[in-house]
Short mmCIF file of C-alpha atoms in Angstrom, two decimals:
data_model
loop_
_atom_site.label_atom_id
_atom_site.label_comp_id
_atom_site.label_asym_id
_atom_site.label_seq_id
_atom_site.Cartn_x
_atom_site.Cartn_y
_atom_site.Cartn_z
CA MET A 15 0.00 0.00 0.00
CA THR A 16 1.17 3.54 -0.72
CA GLU A 17 2.43 5.20 2.46
CA PRO A 18 0.18 8.09 3.49
CA ILE A 19 3.27 10.07 4.52
CA TYR A 20 2.03 13.02 2.47
CA ASP A 21 -0.83 13.33 4.95
CA ASP A 22 1.58 13.78 7.88
CA PRO A 23 1.32 17.48 8.86
CA ASP A 24 5.07 17.98 9.41
CA PHE A 25 6.00 16.21 6.20
CA PHE A 26 3.31 18.09 4.29
CA ALA A 27 4.64 21.41 5.60
CA ALA A 28 8.23 20.51 4.65
CA TYR A 29 7.11 19.35 1.21
CA GLY A 30 5.37 22.70 0.76
CA GLN A 31 8.73 24.49 1.00
CA MET A 32 10.33 22.63 -1.92
CA PRO A 33 10.93 24.64 -5.10
CA ARG A 34 8.59 22.40 -7.08
CA SER A 35 5.88 22.92 -4.45
CA VAL A 36 6.30 26.69 -4.40
CA HIS A 37 6.88 27.23 -8.12
CA GLY A 38 5.03 24.27 -9.60
CA LEU A 39 6.22 22.91 -12.92
CA ALA A 40 8.70 25.79 -13.25
CA GLY A 41 10.37 24.57 -10.06
CA ALA A 42 11.00 21.12 -11.52
CA PRO A 43 14.22 21.10 -13.56
CA GLU A 44 13.11 18.06 -15.57
CA TRP A 45 9.84 19.69 -16.66
CA PRO A 46 11.04 21.15 -20.01
CA THR A 47 12.20 17.67 -21.04
CA ILE A 48 8.89 16.10 -19.97
CA ARG A 49 6.97 18.78 -21.82
CA ALA A 50 8.84 17.95 -25.03
CA LEU A 51 7.55 14.35 -24.72
CA LEU A 52 3.90 15.41 -24.45
CA PRO A 53 1.53 15.45 -27.41
CA ASP A 54 -0.60 18.44 -28.33
CA LEU A 55 -3.23 18.43 -25.57
CA SER A 56 -6.04 20.07 -27.55
CA GLY A 57 -9.21 18.09 -27.06
CA LYS A 58 -7.45 15.43 -24.99
CA ARG A 59 -8.88 13.57 -21.98
CA VAL A 60 -6.07 13.27 -19.44
CA VAL A 61 -5.45 11.16 -16.35
CA ASP A 62 -2.75 12.29 -13.90
CA LEU A 63 -1.54 9.59 -11.49
CA GLY A 64 -0.22 11.15 -8.30
CA CYS A 65 -1.32 14.70 -9.07
CA GLY A 66 -0.09 16.30 -5.84
CA TYR A 67 -1.05 19.99 -5.81
CA GLY A 68 -2.49 19.63 -9.30
CA TRP A 69 0.09 21.71 -11.15
CA PHE A 70 0.06 19.45 -14.19
CA ALA A 71 -3.74 19.10 -14.23
CA ARG A 72 -4.11 22.88 -14.41
CA TRP A 73 -1.36 23.15 -17.03
CA ALA A 74 -3.10 20.51 -19.16
CA ILE A 75 -6.41 22.39 -19.05
CA ALA A 76 -4.61 25.64 -19.89
CA HIS A 77 -3.12 23.87 -22.92
CA GLY A 78 -6.36 22.58 -24.36
CA ALA A 79 -7.22 19.38 -22.50
CA THR A 80 -10.97 18.97 -22.19
CA HIS A 81 -10.88 17.07 -18.91
CA VAL A 82 -8.34 15.87 -16.35
CA THR A 83 -8.91 13.11 -13.83
CA ALA A 84 -6.29 14.00 -11.20
CA ILE A 85 -5.67 11.19 -8.74
CA ASP A 86 -3.76 11.25 -5.47
CA VAL A 87 -3.75 9.16 -2.31
CA SER A 88 -3.21 12.19 -0.07
CA GLN A 89 -6.28 14.07 1.14
CA ARG A 90 -4.11 17.02 2.14
CA MET A 91 -2.64 17.20 -1.34
CA LEU A 92 -6.09 17.13 -2.91
CA ALA A 93 -7.40 19.74 -0.49
CA ARG A 94 -4.53 22.04 -1.45
CA ALA A 95 -5.13 21.28 -5.14
CA ALA A 96 -8.80 22.19 -4.74
CA GLU A 97 -7.84 25.49 -3.10
CA LEU A 98 -5.74 26.34 -6.14
CA THR A 99 -8.57 25.88 -8.62
CA ASP A 100 -12.22 24.94 -8.76
CA ASP A 101 -12.16 24.39 -12.53
CA PRO A 102 -14.96 21.89 -13.23
CA ARG A 103 -12.85 20.31 -15.98
CA ILE A 104 -10.53 18.87 -13.31
CA ALA A 105 -11.85 16.00 -11.21
CA TYR A 106 -9.59 15.65 -8.17
CA THR A 107 -9.95 12.07 -7.00
CA ALA A 108 -8.71 10.37 -3.83
CA ARG A 109 -7.43 6.93 -4.71
CA ASP A 110 -4.50 4.74 -3.82
CA LEU A 111 -2.69 3.84 -7.04
CA GLU A 112 -2.35 0.30 -5.68
CA ARG A 113 -6.10 0.00 -6.22
CA LEU A 114 -6.33 2.00 -9.42
CA ASP A 115 -9.37 1.37 -11.58
CA LEU A 116 -10.11 3.33 -14.75
CA LEU A 117 -12.70 2.88 -17.48
CA PRO A 118 -11.44 1.28 -20.72
CA GLU A 119 -10.31 3.64 -23.50
CA SER A 120 -11.43 6.66 -21.51
CA PHE A 121 -8.26 8.79 -21.84
CA ASP A 122 -6.02 10.19 -24.58
CA LEU A 123 -3.00 10.82 -22.36
CA ALA A 124 -1.83 9.28 -19.10
CA TYR A 125 0.69 11.25 -17.08
CA SER A 126 2.50 10.60 -13.84
CA SER A 127 5.26 12.56 -12.15
CA LEU A 128 7.38 10.94 -9.42
CA ALA A 129 4.63 8.73 -8.05
CA LEU A 130 5.08 5.21 -9.40
CA HIS A 131 8.14 4.42 -7.26
CA TYR A 132 5.71 4.45 -4.32
CA VAL A 133 3.66 1.65 -5.89
CA SER A 134 4.40 -1.97 -5.05
CA ASN A 135 2.28 -3.41 -7.86
CA LEU A 136 3.67 -1.52 -10.85
CA SER A 137 2.63 -4.10 -13.43
CA GLY A 138 -0.95 -3.89 -12.15
CA VAL A 139 -1.00 -0.10 -12.57
CA LEU A 140 0.51 -0.38 -16.06
CA SER A 141 -2.19 -2.84 -17.14
CA VAL A 142 -4.95 -0.53 -15.89
CA VAL A 143 -3.37 2.47 -17.63
CA HIS A 144 -2.93 0.56 -20.88
CA ARG A 145 -6.58 -0.49 -20.91
CA ALA A 146 -7.70 3.05 -19.99
CA LEU A 147 -5.96 4.66 -22.95
CA ALA A 148 -7.43 5.03 -26.42
CA ALA A 149 -5.43 3.20 -29.09
CA GLY A 150 -2.36 5.14 -30.21
CA SER A 151 -2.28 7.44 -27.20
CA ARG A 152 0.62 7.98 -24.83
CA PHE A 153 1.69 7.35 -21.28
CA VAL A 154 4.35 9.87 -20.25
CA PHE A 155 5.76 9.44 -16.77
CA THR A 156 8.70 10.01 -14.50
CA VAL A 157 9.97 8.01 -11.55
CA GLU A 158 12.99 8.23 -9.36
CA HIS A 159 15.78 6.65 -11.39
CA PRO A 160 16.85 3.12 -10.40
CA ILE A 161 20.39 4.42 -9.85
CA TYR A 162 18.91 6.89 -7.37
CA THR A 163 16.70 4.40 -5.54
CA ALA A 164 19.09 1.42 -5.39
CA PRO A 165 21.74 2.21 -2.76
CA ARG A 166 21.86 1.09 0.82
CA SER A 167 23.24 4.58 1.65
CA PRO A 168 21.92 7.04 -0.95
CA GLU A 169 24.20 9.92 0.00
CA TRP A 170 26.94 11.64 -1.98
CA GLN A 171 30.52 10.82 -1.16
CA ARG A 172 33.72 12.51 -2.28
CA ASP A 173 36.97 11.00 -3.49
CA ARG A 174 40.42 12.29 -2.49
CA SER A 175 40.32 14.87 -5.27
CA GLY A 176 37.03 16.23 -3.97
CA HIS A 177 34.92 14.80 -6.80
CA LYS A 178 31.44 13.75 -5.82
CA PHE A 179 30.39 10.19 -6.52
CA TRP A 180 27.30 8.12 -5.81
CA PRO A 181 27.90 4.90 -3.84
CA LEU A 182 25.87 2.50 -5.98
CA ASP A 183 25.05 -0.93 -4.64
CA ARG A 184 22.09 -3.34 -4.50
CA TYR A 185 21.06 -2.33 -8.02
CA ALA A 186 19.78 -5.83 -8.86
CA VAL A 187 18.08 -6.30 -5.49
CA GLU A 188 14.58 -5.09 -6.24
CA GLY A 189 12.01 -4.22 -3.61
CA VAL A 190 11.41 -1.93 -0.68
CA ARG A 191 13.75 0.95 0.16
CA THR A 192 13.07 2.99 3.28
CA THR A 193 14.76 6.38 3.36
CA ASN A 194 14.45 9.51 5.41
CA TRP A 195 13.31 12.54 3.43
CA LEU A 196 12.00 15.84 4.74
CA GLY A 197 11.98 14.37 8.22
CA GLY A 198 9.71 11.44 7.32
CA ASN A 199 10.33 7.78 6.62
CA ILE A 200 9.56 7.16 2.99
CA VAL A 201 8.90 3.70 1.57
CA LYS A 202 9.80 3.35 -2.08
CA TYR A 203 10.05 0.38 -4.43
CA HIS A 204 13.31 -0.05 -6.29
CA ARG A 205 13.20 -1.70 -9.71
CA THR A 206 15.92 -1.96 -12.34
CA LEU A 207 15.54 0.05 -15.50
CA GLY A 208 15.10 -3.18 -17.44
CA THR A 209 12.22 -4.23 -15.20
CA ILE A 210 10.40 -0.93 -15.72
CA VAL A 211 10.82 -1.15 -19.50
CA ASN A 212 9.88 -4.84 -19.64
CA GLN A 213 6.77 -4.34 -17.49
CA LEU A 214 5.63 -1.60 -19.87
CA ILE A 215 6.17 -3.91 -22.85
CA GLY A 216 4.45 -6.72 -20.98
CA ALA A 217 1.41 -4.48 -20.40
CA GLY A 218 1.22 -3.89 -24.16
CA PHE A 219 3.03 -0.56 -24.50
CA THR A 220 5.54 0.34 -27.20
CA ILE A 221 8.55 2.19 -25.83
CA GLU A 222 8.99 5.57 -27.53
CA HIS A 223 11.60 7.35 -25.44
CA VAL A 224 13.66 6.71 -22.31
CA ARG A 225 15.67 9.45 -20.69
CA ASP A 226 18.06 9.30 -17.76
CA TRP A 227 17.43 12.97 -17.12
CA SER A 228 20.36 15.37 -17.04
CA PRO A 229 20.52 19.15 -17.43
CA THR A 230 21.82 21.06 -20.44
CA PRO A 231 24.95 23.23 -20.02
CA ALA A 232 22.67 26.30 -19.99
CA GLU A 233 20.58 24.78 -17.20
CA VAL A 234 23.71 24.04 -15.15
CA ALA A 235 24.94 27.60 -15.72
CA ALA A 236 21.62 28.94 -14.44
CA ASP A 237 21.55 26.57 -11.45
CA PRO A 238 25.00 25.13 -10.64
CA ALA A 239 23.54 22.65 -8.13
CA LEU A 240 22.13 20.77 -11.11
CA SER A 241 25.66 19.65 -12.00
CA ASP A 242 25.10 16.79 -9.53
CA GLU A 243 22.73 15.34 -12.11
CA LEU A 244 25.66 14.91 -14.49
CA GLU A 245 27.22 12.47 -12.01
CA ARG A 246 24.15 10.29 -11.52
CA PRO A 247 20.51 10.69 -12.55
CA THR A 248 17.69 11.34 -10.10
CA PHE A 249 14.87 11.14 -12.63
CA LEU A 250 13.89 8.58 -15.24
CA LEU A 251 11.54 9.89 -17.94
CA VAL A 252 9.60 7.50 -20.18
CA SER A 253 7.21 7.90 -23.07
CA ALA A 254 5.30 4.83 -24.18
CA ARG A 255 2.50 4.34 -26.70
CA ARG A 256 -0.62 2.25 -26.28
CA MET B 24 37.87 4.06 -35.03
CA THR B 25 37.83 0.82 -33.07
CA GLU B 26 41.08 0.33 -31.19
CA PRO B 27 43.00 -2.67 -32.57
CA ILE B 28 44.06 -3.59 -29.04
CA TYR B 29 42.89 -7.15 -29.65
CA ASP B 30 45.75 -7.45 -32.16
CA ASP B 31 48.36 -6.61 -29.52
CA PRO B 32 50.18 -9.92 -28.77
CA ASP B 33 50.33 -9.42 -24.99
CA PHE B 34 46.71 -8.35 -24.77
CA PHE B 35 45.63 -11.19 -27.03
CA ALA B 36 47.47 -13.69 -24.84
CA ALA B 37 45.89 -12.29 -21.66
CA TYR B 38 42.44 -12.31 -23.28
CA GLY B 39 42.98 -15.95 -24.16
CA GLN B 40 43.18 -16.83 -20.45
CA MET B 41 39.74 -15.44 -19.58
CA PRO B 42 37.04 -18.01 -18.74
CA ARG B 43 34.94 -16.91 -21.69
CA SER B 44 37.93 -17.35 -24.00
CA VAL B 45 38.77 -20.79 -22.65
CA HIS B 46 35.23 -22.09 -22.23
CA GLY B 47 33.37 -20.09 -24.87
CA LEU B 48 29.70 -19.38 -24.29
CA ALA B 49 29.70 -21.62 -21.20
CA GLY B 50 32.29 -19.28 -19.66
CA ALA B 51 30.04 -16.23 -20.01
CA PRO B 52 27.64 -16.01 -17.06
CA GLU B 53 25.17 -13.91 -19.03
CA TRP B 54 24.91 -16.45 -21.87
CA PRO B 55 21.84 -18.38 -20.58
CA THR B 56 19.92 -15.09 -20.41
CA ILE B 57 21.03 -14.10 -23.90
CA ARG B 58 20.10 -17.51 -25.23
CA ALA B 59 16.56 -17.09 -23.88
CA LEU B 60 16.23 -13.93 -26.00
CA LEU B 61 17.21 -15.67 -29.24
CA PRO B 62 14.67 -16.97 -31.75
CA ASP B 63 14.73 -20.50 -33.12
CA LEU B 64 17.73 -20.39 -35.46
CA SER B 65 16.56 -23.06 -37.90
CA GLY B 66 17.03 -21.79 -41.42
CA LYS B 67 18.18 -18.37 -40.25
CA ARG B 68 20.86 -16.20 -41.85
CA VAL B 69 22.86 -14.65 -39.03
CA VAL B 70 25.30 -11.76 -38.73
CA ASP B 71 27.56 -11.60 -35.65
CA LEU B 72 29.13 -8.19 -34.98
CA GLY B 73 32.38 -8.58 -33.08
CA CYS B 74 32.58 -12.36 -33.32
CA GLY B 75 35.91 -12.79 -31.50
CA TYR B 76 36.89 -16.46 -31.51
CA GLY B 77 33.61 -17.32 -33.24
CA TRP B 78 31.95 -19.16 -30.38
CA PHE B 79 28.52 -17.80 -31.19
CA ALA B 80 28.89 -18.32 -34.94
CA ARG B 81 29.61 -22.00 -34.37
CA TRP B 82 26.78 -22.31 -31.84
CA ALA B 83 24.37 -20.72 -34.35
CA ILE B 84 25.34 -23.22 -37.07
CA ALA B 85 25.01 -26.08 -34.58
CA HIS B 86 21.51 -24.83 -33.81
CA GLY B 87 20.24 -24.70 -37.36
CA ALA B 88 21.42 -21.41 -38.84
CA THR B 89 22.12 -21.78 -42.55
CA HIS B 90 24.86 -19.17 -42.69
CA VAL B 91 26.73 -16.84 -40.35
CA THR B 92 28.63 -13.74 -41.38
CA ALA B 93 31.01 -13.34 -38.45
CA ILE B 94 32.69 -9.95 -38.37
CA ASP B 95 35.61 -8.77 -36.27
CA VAL B 96 38.20 -6.00 -36.54
CA SER B 97 40.97 -8.18 -35.10
CA GLN B 98 42.95 -10.33 -37.53
CA ARG B 99 44.28 -12.37 -34.60
CA MET B 100 40.76 -13.10 -33.41
CA LEU B 101 39.69 -14.18 -36.87
CA ALA B 102 42.79 -16.35 -37.31
CA ARG B 103 41.98 -18.11 -34.03
CA ALA B 104 38.34 -18.44 -35.08
CA ALA B 105 39.41 -20.01 -38.38
CA GLU B 106 41.61 -22.51 -36.50
CA LEU B 107 38.57 -23.60 -34.48
CA THR B 108 36.45 -24.41 -37.53
CA ASP B 109 36.57 -24.37 -41.30
CA ASP B 110 32.82 -24.75 -41.64
CA PRO B 111 31.95 -23.21 -45.03
CA ARG B 112 28.67 -21.93 -43.57
CA ILE B 113 30.62 -19.39 -41.49
CA ALA B 114 32.18 -16.46 -43.31
CA TYR B 115 34.75 -14.89 -41.01
CA THR B 116 35.12 -11.31 -42.16
CA ALA B 117 37.64 -8.63 -41.15
CA ARG B 118 35.85 -5.33 -40.81
CA ASP B 119 35.84 -2.36 -38.48
CA LEU B 120 32.28 -1.94 -37.19
CA GLU B 121 32.77 1.82 -37.63
CA ARG B 122 32.66 1.13 -41.37
CA LEU B 123 30.05 -1.60 -41.35
CA ASP B 124 28.22 -2.22 -44.58
CA LEU B 125 25.69 -5.03 -45.07
CA LEU B 126 23.29 -5.86 -47.87
CA PRO B 127 19.66 -4.88 -47.28
CA GLU B 128 17.35 -7.54 -45.80
CA SER B 129 20.09 -10.15 -46.01
CA PHE B 130 19.84 -11.50 -42.42
CA ASP B 131 17.21 -13.01 -40.12
CA LEU B 132 19.10 -12.38 -36.89
CA ALA B 133 21.75 -9.86 -35.90
CA TYR B 134 23.81 -10.64 -32.81
CA SER B 135 26.57 -8.82 -31.00
CA SER B 136 28.27 -9.63 -27.72
CA LEU B 137 30.26 -6.97 -25.87
CA ALA B 138 31.45 -5.15 -28.98
CA LEU B 139 29.30 -2.06 -29.52
CA HIS B 140 30.78 -0.11 -26.60
CA TYR B 141 33.95 0.05 -28.72
CA VAL B 142 32.09 1.85 -31.51
CA SER B 143 32.00 5.65 -31.64
CA ASN B 144 29.22 5.83 -34.24
CA LEU B 145 26.58 3.60 -32.66
CA SER B 146 23.65 5.17 -34.49
CA GLY B 147 25.40 4.48 -37.81
CA VAL B 148 25.85 0.80 -36.94
CA LEU B 149 22.22 0.54 -35.82
CA SER B 150 20.99 1.97 -39.11
CA VAL B 151 23.07 -0.50 -41.11
CA VAL B 152 21.85 -3.41 -38.97
CA HIS B 153 18.23 -2.33 -39.26
CA ARG B 154 18.44 -2.16 -43.04
CA ALA B 155 20.28 -5.51 -43.18
CA LEU B 156 17.54 -7.38 -41.31
CA ALA B 157 14.47 -8.93 -42.88
CA ALA B 158 11.21 -7.40 -41.64
CA GLY B 159 10.18 -8.82 -38.27
CA SER B 160 13.59 -10.23 -37.39
CA ARG B 161 15.61 -9.52 -34.28
CA PHE B 162 18.76 -7.78 -33.13
CA VAL B 163 19.96 -9.31 -29.86
CA PHE B 164 23.04 -7.72 -28.34
CA THR B 165 24.99 -7.05 -25.20
CA VAL B 166 27.20 -4.13 -24.26
CA GLU B 167 28.99 -3.12 -21.12
CA HIS B 168 26.30 -1.52 -18.97
CA PRO B 169 26.33 2.30 -18.73
CA ILE B 170 26.69 1.99 -14.96
CA TYR B 171 29.83 -0.04 -15.59
CA THR B 172 31.34 2.26 -18.21
CA ALA B 173 30.50 5.64 -16.64
CA PRO B 174 32.86 6.14 -13.68
CA ARG B 175 36.06 8.11 -13.58
CA SER B 176 37.46 5.33 -11.34
CA PRO B 177 35.68 2.08 -12.18
CA GLU B 178 36.94 0.10 -9.20
CA TRP B 179 35.04 -1.39 -6.27
CA GLN B 180 35.19 0.39 -2.94
CA ARG B 181 34.07 -0.78 0.49
CA ASP B 182 32.13 1.06 3.14
CA ARG B 183 32.94 0.86 6.87
CA SER B 184 30.83 -2.28 7.21
CA GLY B 185 32.82 -3.97 4.47
CA HIS B 186 30.04 -3.79 1.87
CA LYS B 187 31.22 -3.34 -1.68
CA PHE B 188 29.88 -0.39 -3.63
CA TRP B 189 30.52 1.05 -7.08
CA PRO B 190 31.61 4.71 -7.16
CA LEU B 191 29.30 5.99 -9.86
CA ASP B 192 29.92 9.38 -11.41
CA ARG B 193 29.89 11.02 -14.86
CA TYR B 194 26.87 8.97 -15.86
CA ALA B 195 25.43 11.76 -18.02
CA VAL B 196 28.81 12.67 -19.54
CA GLU B 197 28.80 10.56 -22.67
CA GLY B 198 31.87 9.82 -24.77
CA VAL B 199 35.31 8.25 -24.54
CA ARG B 200 36.45 6.29 -21.50
CA THR B 201 40.01 4.98 -21.41
CA THR B 202 40.63 2.18 -18.95
CA ASN B 203 43.34 -0.33 -18.32
CA TRP B 204 42.28 -3.94 -18.81
CA LEU B 205 44.43 -7.02 -19.15
CA GLY B 206 47.49 -4.77 -19.29
CA GLY B 207 46.25 -2.76 -22.27
CA ASN B 208 44.68 0.67 -22.64
CA ILE B 209 41.13 0.18 -23.80
CA VAL B 210 39.06 2.94 -25.39
CA LYS B 211 35.33 2.57 -24.88
CA TYR B 212 32.37 4.84 -25.54
CA HIS B 213 30.06 5.51 -22.64
CA ARG B 214 26.41 6.19 -23.41
CA THR B 215 23.45 6.40 -21.05
CA LEU B 216 20.89 3.63 -21.16
CA GLY B 217 18.36 6.11 -22.52
CA THR B 218 20.66 7.01 -25.40
CA ILE B 219 21.13 3.36 -26.36
CA VAL B 220 17.38 2.72 -26.29
CA ASN B 221 16.54 5.95 -28.13
CA GLN B 222 19.13 5.32 -30.85
CA LEU B 223 17.59 1.88 -31.45
CA ILE B 224 14.14 3.44 -31.72
CA GLY B 225 15.54 6.18 -33.95
CA ALA B 226 16.99 3.53 -36.27
CA GLY B 227 13.53 2.00 -36.59
CA PHE B 228 13.70 -0.83 -34.05
CA THR B 229 10.96 -1.79 -31.60
CA ILE B 230 12.32 -2.52 -28.13
CA GLU B 231 11.37 -6.02 -27.00
CA HIS B 232 13.43 -6.61 -23.88
CA VAL B 233 16.04 -4.76 -21.82
CA ARG B 234 17.96 -6.49 -19.07
CA ASP B 235 20.46 -5.09 -16.60
CA TRP B 236 21.97 -8.53 -16.24
CA SER B 237 22.21 -10.11 -12.80
CA PRO B 238 22.64 -13.73 -11.73
CA THR B 239 19.99 -15.99 -10.23
CA PRO B 240 20.47 -17.23 -6.64
CA ALA B 241 21.47 -20.63 -8.07
CA GLU B 242 24.10 -18.97 -10.27
CA VAL B 243 25.51 -17.07 -7.28
CA ALA B 244 25.59 -20.30 -5.26
CA ALA B 245 27.57 -21.97 -8.05
CA ASP B 246 29.94 -19.02 -8.47
CA PRO B 247 29.94 -16.69 -5.42
CA ALA B 248 32.02 -14.06 -7.27
CA LEU B 249 28.89 -13.33 -9.31
CA SER B 250 27.33 -11.72 -6.26
CA ASP B 251 29.15 -8.53 -7.31
CA GLU B 252 26.65 -8.33 -10.15
CA LEU B 253 23.86 -7.87 -7.61
CA GLU B 254 25.51 -4.61 -6.53
CA ARG B 255 25.89 -3.11 -9.98
CA PRO B 256 25.45 -4.55 -13.49
CA THR B 257 28.34 -5.19 -15.87
CA PHE B 258 26.23 -6.27 -18.82
CA LEU B 259 23.27 -4.71 -20.61
CA LEU B 260 21.25 -7.14 -22.75
CA VAL B 261 18.82 -5.89 -25.38
CA SER B 262 16.43 -7.52 -27.81
CA ALA B 263 14.92 -5.31 -30.51
CA ARG B 264 12.73 -6.11 -33.50
CA ARG B 265 13.09 -4.71 -37.00
#
C-alpha cells in the first residue's frame, strides 16, 4: 500500500517548501524535457496519477485538455489542489494507485510525475493504464531513477580529489527501500531500468523514449547545483504508446 | 575508429586466459539469459558483430542457422576463429564496425556480444543493422552496462561495514572512457541507457526486452564471485525487433 506520509502534517509542511511545491512545474528542472515528450493536448482527456497539488492538471487544461482526472492518495494534497482551482474540468480524485481502476479507453493521455516508485504493484498499474488509454495514445511518466533508488546509503561521497560520486550498490536487489526525506520515513520500491521497460512492454506498450534525465549546459549555468545530475541521474523519464 | 588492441600480442594472450575465452559461451555467465532472447535459429541467416573467436557463430550453425557472417576487426581473433572451424557456412570477415556495410534484408538475426561499446558511431551501426535485417527479425546484443562504463574510477570500494559499492559518477557525460584492462589501454564509448534505447528506436527498431543482467540465486551459489553483479550490473542485454 502507498504510504500516506504526504498526509503527515510535518511532512506536508516541509514538502510545501520545496521549489517544485512553491513554483510548480517551473520549479521542476526536468519539466522542459517532460513537456517535449507530451503530445498536443487540444481536445485530450487526461489522467494524472499522483497529481499532488495539481500543477500538471491545471497546465493541461490551460493547454487545451478537455478534462483531467487528477488522482492522489493524499487528502491534504487534494485539499490544497482544490484550493488552487475549482475548474470543473478537473476531477480531483482520492485513490490509492495500488487500487487504481479506470474505465477502458477513456483517456487520450496518461501522465504521472514521481509517483510510481511508491507503488508496489507496478505491473498492475501499467495494465490498468494501458486499458484506460485510447489506441495510439501515450503514457508519459517520471519516476525516481533506479540508480537513485538502489543504494543502501543514498548519500553523496567525495573522493580524495574532492569529486562527488554516488555509492551504488544493491542495483539488482529489487524491492522496498526505506529512506528519510524531509523528516519522514519514505517507503519506495526499487526496480531496475530493465524491469520498468519490460513491465511496460508486458502491459502492451511500445517504448517511444527513455531518458536518464540530465541538465543542459545552460541549465547548469543557471543553477550550478544541477551539475550533480551529471554524475548520476535522479529522474527517469519515459514515453510509451498504447 | 575501433582500437586494434585485440591485435596486440600481450593483450591477445591475456584475453585468451579469460574463462569466456577458454570455455566459450559456457564461460560467459550472461549467456543463458542471452540464449533465452534468441529466436529458433533453424534456417536463419545470421550476422555476428564482433565475433571474436567465433563461439557464437559455431553455436548458431550447430543450432540450425544456414549461414553466419562473423565480423571482427581483429585479424588475430579471426585467425583463431578459423583454427577452431573451417565450416563453409561461417564467413569470417575482417571489418571495423565503424565502417560496417551489409546488404539490405540479407539476415534473419543480428547478434553482438560486448562489442558495440567500442564503436564511436553507434547510431550508424544501428541503421546498417536495421536495413540488413528482414522485416520482423531480431537484433539481440549485449554491451557493457552504462553503470559499468560511466565512472572516472571504475573500481570497487568498500564502506565501513565492508560492503562493496561502485563509485558511480559522470553517468550523463557521454563519450570516450580509457581504462586499463588485461594490461592494455582500452578505449570505450560511454552512453546512457536512454541514449542506447533511443538510438535503437531512432533507427527503426521496436524494443522487446532490456535487461540489466544479474545472476539468479542458483548462479551465485555456483559461483559466489557473481554476487558482485547484484551490486551493480556489468552487462546490458537488449532484444529489438526490426
